[in-house]
Coordinates of C-alpha atoms and ligand atoms in Angstrom, one line a residue:
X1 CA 43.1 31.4 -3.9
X2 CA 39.3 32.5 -4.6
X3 CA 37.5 32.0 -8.0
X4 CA 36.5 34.9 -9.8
X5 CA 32.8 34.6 -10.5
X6 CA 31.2 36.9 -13.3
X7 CA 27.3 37.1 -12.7
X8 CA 26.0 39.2 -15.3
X9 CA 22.2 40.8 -14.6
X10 CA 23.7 41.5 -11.0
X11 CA 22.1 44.3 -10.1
X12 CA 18.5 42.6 -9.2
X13 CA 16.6 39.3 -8.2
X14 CA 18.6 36.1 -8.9
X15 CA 21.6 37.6 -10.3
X16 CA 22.3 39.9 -7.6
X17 CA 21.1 37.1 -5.2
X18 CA 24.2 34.9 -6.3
X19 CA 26.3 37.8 -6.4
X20 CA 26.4 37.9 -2.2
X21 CA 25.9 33.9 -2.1
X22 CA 29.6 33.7 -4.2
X23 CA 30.9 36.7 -2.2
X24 CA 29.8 35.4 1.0
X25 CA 31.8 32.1 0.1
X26 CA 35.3 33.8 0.1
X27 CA 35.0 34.3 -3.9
X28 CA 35.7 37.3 -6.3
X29 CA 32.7 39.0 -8.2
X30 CA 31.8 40.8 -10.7
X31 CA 28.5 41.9 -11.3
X32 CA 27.8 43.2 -15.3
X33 CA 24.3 45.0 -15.6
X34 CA 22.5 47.0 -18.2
X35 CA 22.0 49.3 -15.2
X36 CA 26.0 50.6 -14.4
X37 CA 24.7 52.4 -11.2
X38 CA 22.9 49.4 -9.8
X39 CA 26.3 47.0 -10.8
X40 CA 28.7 49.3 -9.4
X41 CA 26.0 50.2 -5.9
X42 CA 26.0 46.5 -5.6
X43 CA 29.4 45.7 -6.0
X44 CA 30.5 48.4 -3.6
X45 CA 27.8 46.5 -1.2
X46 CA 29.4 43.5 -1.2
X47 CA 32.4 45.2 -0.2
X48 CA 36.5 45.7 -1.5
X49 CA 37.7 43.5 -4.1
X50 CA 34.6 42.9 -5.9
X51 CA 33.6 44.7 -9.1
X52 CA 30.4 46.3 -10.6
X53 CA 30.5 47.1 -14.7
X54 CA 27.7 48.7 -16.4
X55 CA 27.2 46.3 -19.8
X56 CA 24.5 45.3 -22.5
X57 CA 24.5 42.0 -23.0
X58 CA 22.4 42.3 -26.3
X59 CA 25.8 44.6 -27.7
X60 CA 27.8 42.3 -29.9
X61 CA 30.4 43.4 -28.1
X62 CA 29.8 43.4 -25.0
X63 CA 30.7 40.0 -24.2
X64 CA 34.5 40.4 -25.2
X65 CA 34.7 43.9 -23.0
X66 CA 33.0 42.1 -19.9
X67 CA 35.2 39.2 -19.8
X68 CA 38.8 41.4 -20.8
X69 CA 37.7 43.5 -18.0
X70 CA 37.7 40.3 -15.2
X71 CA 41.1 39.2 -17.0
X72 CA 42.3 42.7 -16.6
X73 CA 41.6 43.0 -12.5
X74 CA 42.1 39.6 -12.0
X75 CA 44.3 37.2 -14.2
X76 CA 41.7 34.8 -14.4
X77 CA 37.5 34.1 -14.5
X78 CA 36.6 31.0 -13.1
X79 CA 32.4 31.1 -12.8
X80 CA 30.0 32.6 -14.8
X81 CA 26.4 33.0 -13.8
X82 CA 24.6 33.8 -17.1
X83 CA 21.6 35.2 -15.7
X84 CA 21.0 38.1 -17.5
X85 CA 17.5 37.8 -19.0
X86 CA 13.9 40.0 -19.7
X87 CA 10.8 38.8 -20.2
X88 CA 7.9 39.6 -22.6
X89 CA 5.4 40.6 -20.5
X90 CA 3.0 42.5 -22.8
X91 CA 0.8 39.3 -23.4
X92 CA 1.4 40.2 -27.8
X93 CA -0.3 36.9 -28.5
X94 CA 1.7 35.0 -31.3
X95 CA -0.1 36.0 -34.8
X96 CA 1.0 39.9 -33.7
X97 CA 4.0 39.8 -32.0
X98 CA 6.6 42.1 -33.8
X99 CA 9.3 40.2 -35.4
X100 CA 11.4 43.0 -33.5
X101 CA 10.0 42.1 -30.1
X102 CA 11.1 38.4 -31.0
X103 CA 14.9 39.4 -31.7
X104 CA 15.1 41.7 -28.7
X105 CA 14.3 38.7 -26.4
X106 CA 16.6 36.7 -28.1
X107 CA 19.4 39.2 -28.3
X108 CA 19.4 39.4 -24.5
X109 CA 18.3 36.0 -23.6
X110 CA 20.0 33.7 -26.1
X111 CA 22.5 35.6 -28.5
X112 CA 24.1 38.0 -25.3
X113 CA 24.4 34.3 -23.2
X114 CA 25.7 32.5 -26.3
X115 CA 28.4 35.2 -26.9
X116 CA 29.1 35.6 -23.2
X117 CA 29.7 32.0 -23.2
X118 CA 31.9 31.6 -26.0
X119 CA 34.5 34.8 -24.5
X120 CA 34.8 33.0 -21.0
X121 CA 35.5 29.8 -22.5
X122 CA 38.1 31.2 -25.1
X123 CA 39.9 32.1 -21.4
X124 CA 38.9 29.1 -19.7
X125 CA 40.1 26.4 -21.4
X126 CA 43.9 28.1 -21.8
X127 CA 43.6 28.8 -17.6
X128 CA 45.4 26.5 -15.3
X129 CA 42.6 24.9 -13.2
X130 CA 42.4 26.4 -9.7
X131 CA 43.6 22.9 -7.8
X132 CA 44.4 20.0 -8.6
X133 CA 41.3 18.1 -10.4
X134 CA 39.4 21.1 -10.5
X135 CA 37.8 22.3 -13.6
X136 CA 39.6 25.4 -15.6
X137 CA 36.4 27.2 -15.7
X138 CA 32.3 26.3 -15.1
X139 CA 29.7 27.8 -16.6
X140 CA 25.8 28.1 -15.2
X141 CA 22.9 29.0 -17.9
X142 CA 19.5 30.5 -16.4
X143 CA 17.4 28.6 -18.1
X144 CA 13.5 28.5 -17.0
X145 CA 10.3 26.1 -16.5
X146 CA 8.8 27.9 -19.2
X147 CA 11.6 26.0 -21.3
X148 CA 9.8 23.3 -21.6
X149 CA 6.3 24.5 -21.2
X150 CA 4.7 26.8 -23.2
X151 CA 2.7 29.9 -21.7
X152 CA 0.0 31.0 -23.8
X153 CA 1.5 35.0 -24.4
X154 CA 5.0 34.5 -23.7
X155 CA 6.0 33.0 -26.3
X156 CA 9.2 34.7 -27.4
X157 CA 10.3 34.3 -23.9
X158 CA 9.5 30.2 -24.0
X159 CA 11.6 29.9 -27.0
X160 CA 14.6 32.0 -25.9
X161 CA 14.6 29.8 -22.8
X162 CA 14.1 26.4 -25.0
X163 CA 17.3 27.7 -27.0
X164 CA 19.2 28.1 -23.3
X165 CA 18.4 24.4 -22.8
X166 CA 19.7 23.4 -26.1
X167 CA 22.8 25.6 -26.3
X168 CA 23.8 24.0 -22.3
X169 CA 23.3 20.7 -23.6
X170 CA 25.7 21.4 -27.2
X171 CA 28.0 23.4 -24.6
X172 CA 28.0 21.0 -21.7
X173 CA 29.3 18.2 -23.8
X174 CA 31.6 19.8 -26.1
X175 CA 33.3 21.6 -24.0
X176 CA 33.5 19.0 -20.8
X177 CA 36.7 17.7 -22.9
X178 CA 38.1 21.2 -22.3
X179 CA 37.8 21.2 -18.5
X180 CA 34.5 23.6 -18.6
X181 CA 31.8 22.2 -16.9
X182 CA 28.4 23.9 -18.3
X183 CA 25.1 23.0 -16.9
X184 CA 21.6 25.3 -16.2
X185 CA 18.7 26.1 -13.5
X186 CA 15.3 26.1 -14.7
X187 CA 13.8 27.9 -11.7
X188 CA 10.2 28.1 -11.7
X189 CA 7.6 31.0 -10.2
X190 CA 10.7 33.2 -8.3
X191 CA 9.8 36.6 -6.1
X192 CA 11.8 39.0 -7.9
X193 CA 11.0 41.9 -9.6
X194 CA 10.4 40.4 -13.3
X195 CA 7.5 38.3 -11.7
X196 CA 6.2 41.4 -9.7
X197 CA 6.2 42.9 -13.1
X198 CA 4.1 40.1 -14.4
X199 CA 1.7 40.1 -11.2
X200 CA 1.1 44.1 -11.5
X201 CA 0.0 43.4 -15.4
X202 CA -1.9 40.9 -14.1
X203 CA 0.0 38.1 -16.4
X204 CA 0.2 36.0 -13.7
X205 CA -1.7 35.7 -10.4
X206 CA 0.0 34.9 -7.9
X207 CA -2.6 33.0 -5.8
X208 CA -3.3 30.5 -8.4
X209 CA 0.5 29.9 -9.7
X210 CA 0.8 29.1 -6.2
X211 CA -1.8 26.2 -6.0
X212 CA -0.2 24.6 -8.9
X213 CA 3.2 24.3 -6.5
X214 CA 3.3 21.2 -4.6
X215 CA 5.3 23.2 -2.3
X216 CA 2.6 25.5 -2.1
X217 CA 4.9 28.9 -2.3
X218 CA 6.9 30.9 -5.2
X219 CA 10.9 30.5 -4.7
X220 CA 12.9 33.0 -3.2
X221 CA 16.4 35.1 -4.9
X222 CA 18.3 33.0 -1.9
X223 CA 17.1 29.8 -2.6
X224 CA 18.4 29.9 -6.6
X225 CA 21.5 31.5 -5.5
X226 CA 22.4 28.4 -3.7
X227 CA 21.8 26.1 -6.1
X228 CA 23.7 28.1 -8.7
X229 CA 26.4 27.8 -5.8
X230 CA 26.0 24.1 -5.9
X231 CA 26.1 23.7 -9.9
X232 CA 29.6 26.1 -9.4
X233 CA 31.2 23.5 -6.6
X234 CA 32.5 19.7 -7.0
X235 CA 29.1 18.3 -5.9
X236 CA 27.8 19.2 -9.3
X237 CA 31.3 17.1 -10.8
X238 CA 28.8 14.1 -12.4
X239 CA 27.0 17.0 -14.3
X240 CA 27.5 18.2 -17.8
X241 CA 25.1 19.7 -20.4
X242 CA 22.2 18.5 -17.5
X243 CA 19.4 20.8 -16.3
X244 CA 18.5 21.2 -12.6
X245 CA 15.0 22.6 -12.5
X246 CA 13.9 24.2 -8.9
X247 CA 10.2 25.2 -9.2
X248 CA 9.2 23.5 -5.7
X249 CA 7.3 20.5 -7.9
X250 CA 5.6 22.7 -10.2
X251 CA 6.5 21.1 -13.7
X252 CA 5.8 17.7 -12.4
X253 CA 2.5 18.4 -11.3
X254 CA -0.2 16.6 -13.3
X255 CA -2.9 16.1 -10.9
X256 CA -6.4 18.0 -12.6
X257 CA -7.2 19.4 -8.7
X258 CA -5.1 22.5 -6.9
X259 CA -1.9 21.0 -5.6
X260 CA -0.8 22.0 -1.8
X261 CA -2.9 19.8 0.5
X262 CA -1.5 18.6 3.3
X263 CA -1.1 15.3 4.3
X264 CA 0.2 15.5 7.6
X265 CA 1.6 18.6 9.8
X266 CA 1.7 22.3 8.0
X267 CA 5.2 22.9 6.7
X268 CA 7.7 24.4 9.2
X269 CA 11.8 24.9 8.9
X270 CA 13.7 22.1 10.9
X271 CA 14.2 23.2 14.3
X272 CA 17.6 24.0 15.7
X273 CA 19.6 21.5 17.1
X274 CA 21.3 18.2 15.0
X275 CA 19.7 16.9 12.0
X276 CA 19.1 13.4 11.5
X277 CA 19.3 11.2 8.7
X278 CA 19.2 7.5 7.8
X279 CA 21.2 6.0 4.6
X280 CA 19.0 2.7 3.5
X281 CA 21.9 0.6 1.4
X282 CA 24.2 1.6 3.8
X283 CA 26.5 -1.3 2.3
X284 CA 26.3 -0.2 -1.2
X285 CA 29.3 1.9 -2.1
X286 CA 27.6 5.0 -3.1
X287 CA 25.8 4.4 0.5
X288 CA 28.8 4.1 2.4
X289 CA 29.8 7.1 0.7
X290 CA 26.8 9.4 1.8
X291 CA 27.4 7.8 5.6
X292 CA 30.9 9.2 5.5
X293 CA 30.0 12.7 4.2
X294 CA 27.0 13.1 6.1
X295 CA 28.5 12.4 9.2
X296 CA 31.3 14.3 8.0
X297 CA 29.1 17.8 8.4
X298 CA 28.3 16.6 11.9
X299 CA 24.9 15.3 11.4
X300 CA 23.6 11.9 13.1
X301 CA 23.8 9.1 10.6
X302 CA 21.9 5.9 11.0
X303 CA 23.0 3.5 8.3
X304 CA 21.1 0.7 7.7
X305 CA 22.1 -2.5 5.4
X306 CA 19.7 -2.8 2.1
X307 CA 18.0 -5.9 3.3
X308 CA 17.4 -4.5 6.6
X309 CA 13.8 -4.3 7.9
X310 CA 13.6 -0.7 6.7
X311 CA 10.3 0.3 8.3
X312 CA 11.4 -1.0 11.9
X313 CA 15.1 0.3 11.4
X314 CA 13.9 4.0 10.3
X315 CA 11.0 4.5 12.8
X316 CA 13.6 3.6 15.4
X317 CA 16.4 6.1 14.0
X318 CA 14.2 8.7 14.3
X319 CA 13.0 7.9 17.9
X320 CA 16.2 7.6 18.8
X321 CA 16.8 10.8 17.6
X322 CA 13.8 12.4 17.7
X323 CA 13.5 13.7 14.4
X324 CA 14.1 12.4 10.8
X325 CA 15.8 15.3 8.2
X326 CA 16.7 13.2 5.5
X327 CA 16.6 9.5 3.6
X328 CA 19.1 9.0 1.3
X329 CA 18.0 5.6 -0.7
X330 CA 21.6 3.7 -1.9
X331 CA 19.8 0.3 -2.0
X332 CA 20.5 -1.8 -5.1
X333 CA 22.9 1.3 -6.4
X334 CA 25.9 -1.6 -6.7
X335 CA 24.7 -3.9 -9.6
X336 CA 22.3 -1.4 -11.2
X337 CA 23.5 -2.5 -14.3
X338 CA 24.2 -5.7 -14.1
X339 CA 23.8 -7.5 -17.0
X340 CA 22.6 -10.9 -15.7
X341 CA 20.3 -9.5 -13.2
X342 CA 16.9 -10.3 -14.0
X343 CA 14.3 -7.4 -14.5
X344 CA 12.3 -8.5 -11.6
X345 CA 15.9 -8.8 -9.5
X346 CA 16.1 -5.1 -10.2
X347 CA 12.9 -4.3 -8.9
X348 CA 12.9 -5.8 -5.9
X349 CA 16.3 -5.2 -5.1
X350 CA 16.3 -1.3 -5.9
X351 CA 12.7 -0.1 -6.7
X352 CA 10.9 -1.9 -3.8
X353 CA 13.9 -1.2 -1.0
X354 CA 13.2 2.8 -2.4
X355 CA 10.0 2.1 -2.1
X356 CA 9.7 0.8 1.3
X357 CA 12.2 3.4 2.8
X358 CA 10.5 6.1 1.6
X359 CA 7.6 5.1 3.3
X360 CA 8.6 4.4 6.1
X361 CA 10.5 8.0 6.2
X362 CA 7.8 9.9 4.7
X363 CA 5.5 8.7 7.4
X364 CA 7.3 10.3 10.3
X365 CA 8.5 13.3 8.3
X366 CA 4.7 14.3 6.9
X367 CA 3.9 13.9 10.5
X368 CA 6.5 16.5 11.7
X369 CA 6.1 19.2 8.6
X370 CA 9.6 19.1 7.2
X371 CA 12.4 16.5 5.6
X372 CA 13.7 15.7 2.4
X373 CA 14.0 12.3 0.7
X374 CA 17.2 12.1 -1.6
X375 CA 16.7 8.5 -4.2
X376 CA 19.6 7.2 -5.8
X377 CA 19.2 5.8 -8.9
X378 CA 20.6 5.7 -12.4
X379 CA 20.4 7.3 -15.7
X380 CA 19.5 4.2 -17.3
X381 CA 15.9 5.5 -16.9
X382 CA 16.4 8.3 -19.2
X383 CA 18.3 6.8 -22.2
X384 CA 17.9 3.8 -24.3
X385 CA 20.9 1.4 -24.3
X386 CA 22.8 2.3 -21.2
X387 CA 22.0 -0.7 -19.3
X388 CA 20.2 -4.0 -19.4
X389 CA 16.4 -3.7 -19.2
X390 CA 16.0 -4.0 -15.6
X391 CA 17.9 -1.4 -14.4
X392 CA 16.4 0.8 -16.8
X393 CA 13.0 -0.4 -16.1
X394 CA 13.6 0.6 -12.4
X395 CA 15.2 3.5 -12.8
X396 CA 12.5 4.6 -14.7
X397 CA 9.6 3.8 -12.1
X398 CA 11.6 5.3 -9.5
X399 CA 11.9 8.8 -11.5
X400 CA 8.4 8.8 -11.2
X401 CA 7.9 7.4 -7.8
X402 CA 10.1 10.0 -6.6
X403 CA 8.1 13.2 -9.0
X404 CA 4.9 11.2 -7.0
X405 CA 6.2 11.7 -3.8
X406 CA 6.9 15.2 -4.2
X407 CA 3.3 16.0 -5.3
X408 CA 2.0 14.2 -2.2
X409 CA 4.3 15.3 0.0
X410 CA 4.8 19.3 -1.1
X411 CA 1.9 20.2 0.5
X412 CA 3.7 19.2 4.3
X413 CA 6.7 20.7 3.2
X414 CA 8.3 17.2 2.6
X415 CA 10.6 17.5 -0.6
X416 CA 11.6 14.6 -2.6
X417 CA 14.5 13.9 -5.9
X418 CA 16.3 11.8 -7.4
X419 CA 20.0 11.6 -8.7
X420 CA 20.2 10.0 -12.0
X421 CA 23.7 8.2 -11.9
X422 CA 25.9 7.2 -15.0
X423 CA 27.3 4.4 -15.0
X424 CA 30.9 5.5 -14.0
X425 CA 29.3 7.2 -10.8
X426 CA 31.1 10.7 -10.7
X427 CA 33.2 11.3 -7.3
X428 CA 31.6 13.4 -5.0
X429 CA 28.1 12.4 -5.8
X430 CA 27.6 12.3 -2.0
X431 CA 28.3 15.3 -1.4
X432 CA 25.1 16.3 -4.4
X433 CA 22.9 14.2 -1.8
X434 CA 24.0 16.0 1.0
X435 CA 23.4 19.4 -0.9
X436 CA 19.3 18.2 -1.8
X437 CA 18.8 17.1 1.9
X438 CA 20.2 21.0 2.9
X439 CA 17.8 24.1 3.1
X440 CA 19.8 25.5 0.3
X441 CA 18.0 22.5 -1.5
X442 CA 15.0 24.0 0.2
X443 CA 12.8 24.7 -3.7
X444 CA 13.9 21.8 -5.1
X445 CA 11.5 18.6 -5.4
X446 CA 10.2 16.5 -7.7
X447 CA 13.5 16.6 -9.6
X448 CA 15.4 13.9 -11.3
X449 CA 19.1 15.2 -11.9
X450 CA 20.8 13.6 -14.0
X451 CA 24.7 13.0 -13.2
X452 CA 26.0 11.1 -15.7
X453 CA 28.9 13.6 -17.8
X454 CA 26.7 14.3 -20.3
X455 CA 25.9 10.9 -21.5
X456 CA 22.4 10.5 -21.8
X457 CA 21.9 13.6 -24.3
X458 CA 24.8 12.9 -26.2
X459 CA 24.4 12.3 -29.7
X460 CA 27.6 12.8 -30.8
X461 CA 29.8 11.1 -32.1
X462 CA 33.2 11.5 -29.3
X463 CA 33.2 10.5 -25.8
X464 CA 31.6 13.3 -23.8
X465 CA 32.9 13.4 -20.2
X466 CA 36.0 14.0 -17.9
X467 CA 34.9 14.4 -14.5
X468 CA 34.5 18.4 -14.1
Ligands
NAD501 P1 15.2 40.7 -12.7 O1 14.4 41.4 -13.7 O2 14.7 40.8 -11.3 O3 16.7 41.0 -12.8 C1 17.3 41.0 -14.1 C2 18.6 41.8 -14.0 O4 19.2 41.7 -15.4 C3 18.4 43.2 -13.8 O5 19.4 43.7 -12.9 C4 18.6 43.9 -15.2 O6 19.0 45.2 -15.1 C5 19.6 42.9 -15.8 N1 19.5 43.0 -17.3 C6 18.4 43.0 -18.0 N2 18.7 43.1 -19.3 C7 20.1 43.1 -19.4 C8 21.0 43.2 -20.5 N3 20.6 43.3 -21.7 N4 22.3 43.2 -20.2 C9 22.7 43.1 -18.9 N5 21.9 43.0 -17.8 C10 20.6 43.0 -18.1 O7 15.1 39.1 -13.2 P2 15.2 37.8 -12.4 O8 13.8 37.4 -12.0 O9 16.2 37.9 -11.3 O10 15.7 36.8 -13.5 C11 17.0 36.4 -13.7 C12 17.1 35.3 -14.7 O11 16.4 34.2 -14.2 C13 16.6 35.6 -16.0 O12 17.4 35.0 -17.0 C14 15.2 35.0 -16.0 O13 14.7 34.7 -17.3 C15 15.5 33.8 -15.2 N6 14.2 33.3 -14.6 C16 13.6 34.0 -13.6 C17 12.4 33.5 -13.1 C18 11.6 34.2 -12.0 O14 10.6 33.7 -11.6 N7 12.1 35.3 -11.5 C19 11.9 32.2 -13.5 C20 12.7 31.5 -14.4 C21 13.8 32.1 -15.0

């Protein structure tokens, strides 16, 4: 049976982007747009069985009407895509911006995603769950980088976004106990026609957004659409309340000079043929894990034991293949939180084994223009008291060696994340390494994504997290 997936601000850019990723999959969708004639041209597009609805999300009652209307054609709604969203691109600077201009941003961006949120969940959490250990219903926010950094003029925009953030967070952990899984994308600088907008009142220009991108380009419609796919699909299980930012590197840059420089070959796609990647840790579970789904999807799989010599063992994987797509770093992933191992232990056991694979990978890949490093590590980094200190410690310093690699590397075309895991490691997490080492991964890097249910950013005080 397909999912019904509701995408509301369907008609353009990123919503109508992950409107033909969904329908694409095999799934049912509805698009709900302040512009009727674009929803119902786009549905029709995307061919029988799907649905276009012209609806303001800003109407107080919108919300109720778009989601009775999926239960009315369908039975059920399984996926929401909150996407609807303007932004204030009149540059009003703070001391004269209307108080009106304010509550028109946050009716659309905040108050019509809140109430949109709280009508699919009322059906959600009463619906039978699709299979068996499926959630009854997920939920993904667009949120934005300018969440959590302010832009001088768009300052009503920032805080709508900030209030996204939040309100995934307080939804992602509440309602996890219900079987809704909630989570957001922060995407940064995407080509769509709210940042043509900004370009053509010369609010942002484009040349110089683009140097501050270790990736060295804006994101495309496609790219978010498929990681709104993967926050919709089981990879994304370990998530709850978390934020996945794809902004190709941009919010992690600090460096004072221009970003993009190339350290090795200019960025090109991966050519045709069979990727190939190595697992280093190969004998942790979680690595032994990523062996078995990466081979799974037909790709050749060197794994390679955590003690290994990880230099020799990955220059000769990729000779032997010829190319090297993807690291994924498992090593020291087993007793990350063991409580009598020392804090150097931890470092040399995970952070230096990271350190030393990635190294040795990023080598060959900076010297080919592509490839995509995927470091497993744990949320211990990002959250007092989960762990002893030496897990934390590490899992720390490898958050940043990873955001470090991605500024180096961008400019090549050579991404690089980390998963941060909790410490019941969710099932499926493989397959969430698989998705950053795939082109649908392809604006992601510098991120650290946390997959740990919700429990690092929950304050509350009940258990937070089922496995959604
Ligand atoms: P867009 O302007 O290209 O498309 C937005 C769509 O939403 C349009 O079809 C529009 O008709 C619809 N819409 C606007 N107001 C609505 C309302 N009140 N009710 C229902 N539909 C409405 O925008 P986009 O660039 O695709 O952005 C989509 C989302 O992604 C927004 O929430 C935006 O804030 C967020 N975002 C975009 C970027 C970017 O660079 N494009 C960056 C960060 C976040």
């Amino acid at each position: 049976m397909s999912r019904v997936v509701l995408v509301t601000g369907g008609g353009a850019g990123i919503g109508w982007a992950a409107a033909q990723h969904f329908a694409a999959g095999g799934d049912a969708v509805v698009i709900a747009d302040i512009d009727g004639d674009a929803a119902t041209a786009r549905a029709r597009d995307l061919g029988q069985g799907h649905v276009g609805l012209a609806a303001d999300v800003a109407d107080p009652a919108a919300a109720e009407a778009i989601v009775a209307a999926c239960i009315a054609r369908f039975g059920r709604l399984d996926v929401v895509i909150n996407n609807a969203g303007v932004i204030d691109s009149g540059g009003t600077p703070f001391t004269d911006q209307p108080l009106d201009a304010l509550r028109r941003l946050l009716g659309i961006n905040l108050l019509g995603m809140e109430r949109v949120s709280h009508a699919a969940r009322a059906v959600m959490r009463t619906q039978a769950p699709l299979a068996e250990g499926a959630p009854r219903g997920v939920i993904v926010n667009l949120a934005s980088g300018a969440a959590f950094r302010a832009i001088p003029l768009r300052n009503g925009y920032s805080a709508s976004k900030a209030g996204v953030v939040a309100m995934t967070r307080a939804h992602g952990c509440a309602w996890a106990r219900e079987g809704i899984r909630v989570n957001a994308l922060a995407p940064g600088y995407i080509r769509t026609d709210l940042v043509a907008d900004l370009i053509r009142r010369g609010r942002v220009d484009p040349s110089l957004a683009e140097s501050r991108i270790p990736l060295g380009r804006m994101g495309t419609p496609a790219e978010m659409a498929a990681v709104a796919g993967f926050l919709a699909s089981p990879a994304a299980r370990g998530m709850a309340g978390a934020v996945l930012i794809a902004d190709g590197g941009g919010s992690v840059y600090g460096g004072s000079d221009a970003a993009p420089v190339q350290r090795g070959a200019a960025p090109r796609p991966a050519p045709d043929g069979t990727p190939c990647h190595v697992v280093a840790g190969a004998d942790t579970a979680l690595g032994a894990a990523c062996v078995r789904v990466l081979t799974a999807s037909g790709a050749n799989v060197s794994a390679i034991d955590a003690a290994a010599d990880l230099h020799a063992a990955i220059a000769a994987a990729a000779s032997r293949f010829g190319r090297l797509d993807g690291l994924v770093n498992a090593a020291g992933t087993d007793g990350l939180l063991d409580p009598a191992a020392s804090t150097a232990s931890q470092i040399e056991t995970h952070l230096e084994r990271h350190f030393l694979a990635a190294q040795a990978a990023g080598r060959i890949m900076l010297a080919q223009g592509w490839g995509s490093v995927v470091n497993l590590t744990s949320t211990a980094g990002q959250a007092a008291g989960l762990g002893p200190d030496g897990g934390s410690i590490a899992s720390g310093a490898i958050g940043m060696l990873t955001r470090s690699m991605a500024c180096e590397w961008g400019g090549s075309g050579v991404r690089a994340n980390a998963l941060a895991l909790g410490p019941q490691i969710a099932p499926d997490t493989a397959a969430a390494a698989a998705f950053l080492l795939s082109p649908g991964a392809g604006y992601i890097t510098g991120s650290v994504i946390v997959m740990d249910g919700g429990l690092s950013i929950h304050a509350g005080p009940e258990e937070p997290n089922p496995w959604h």
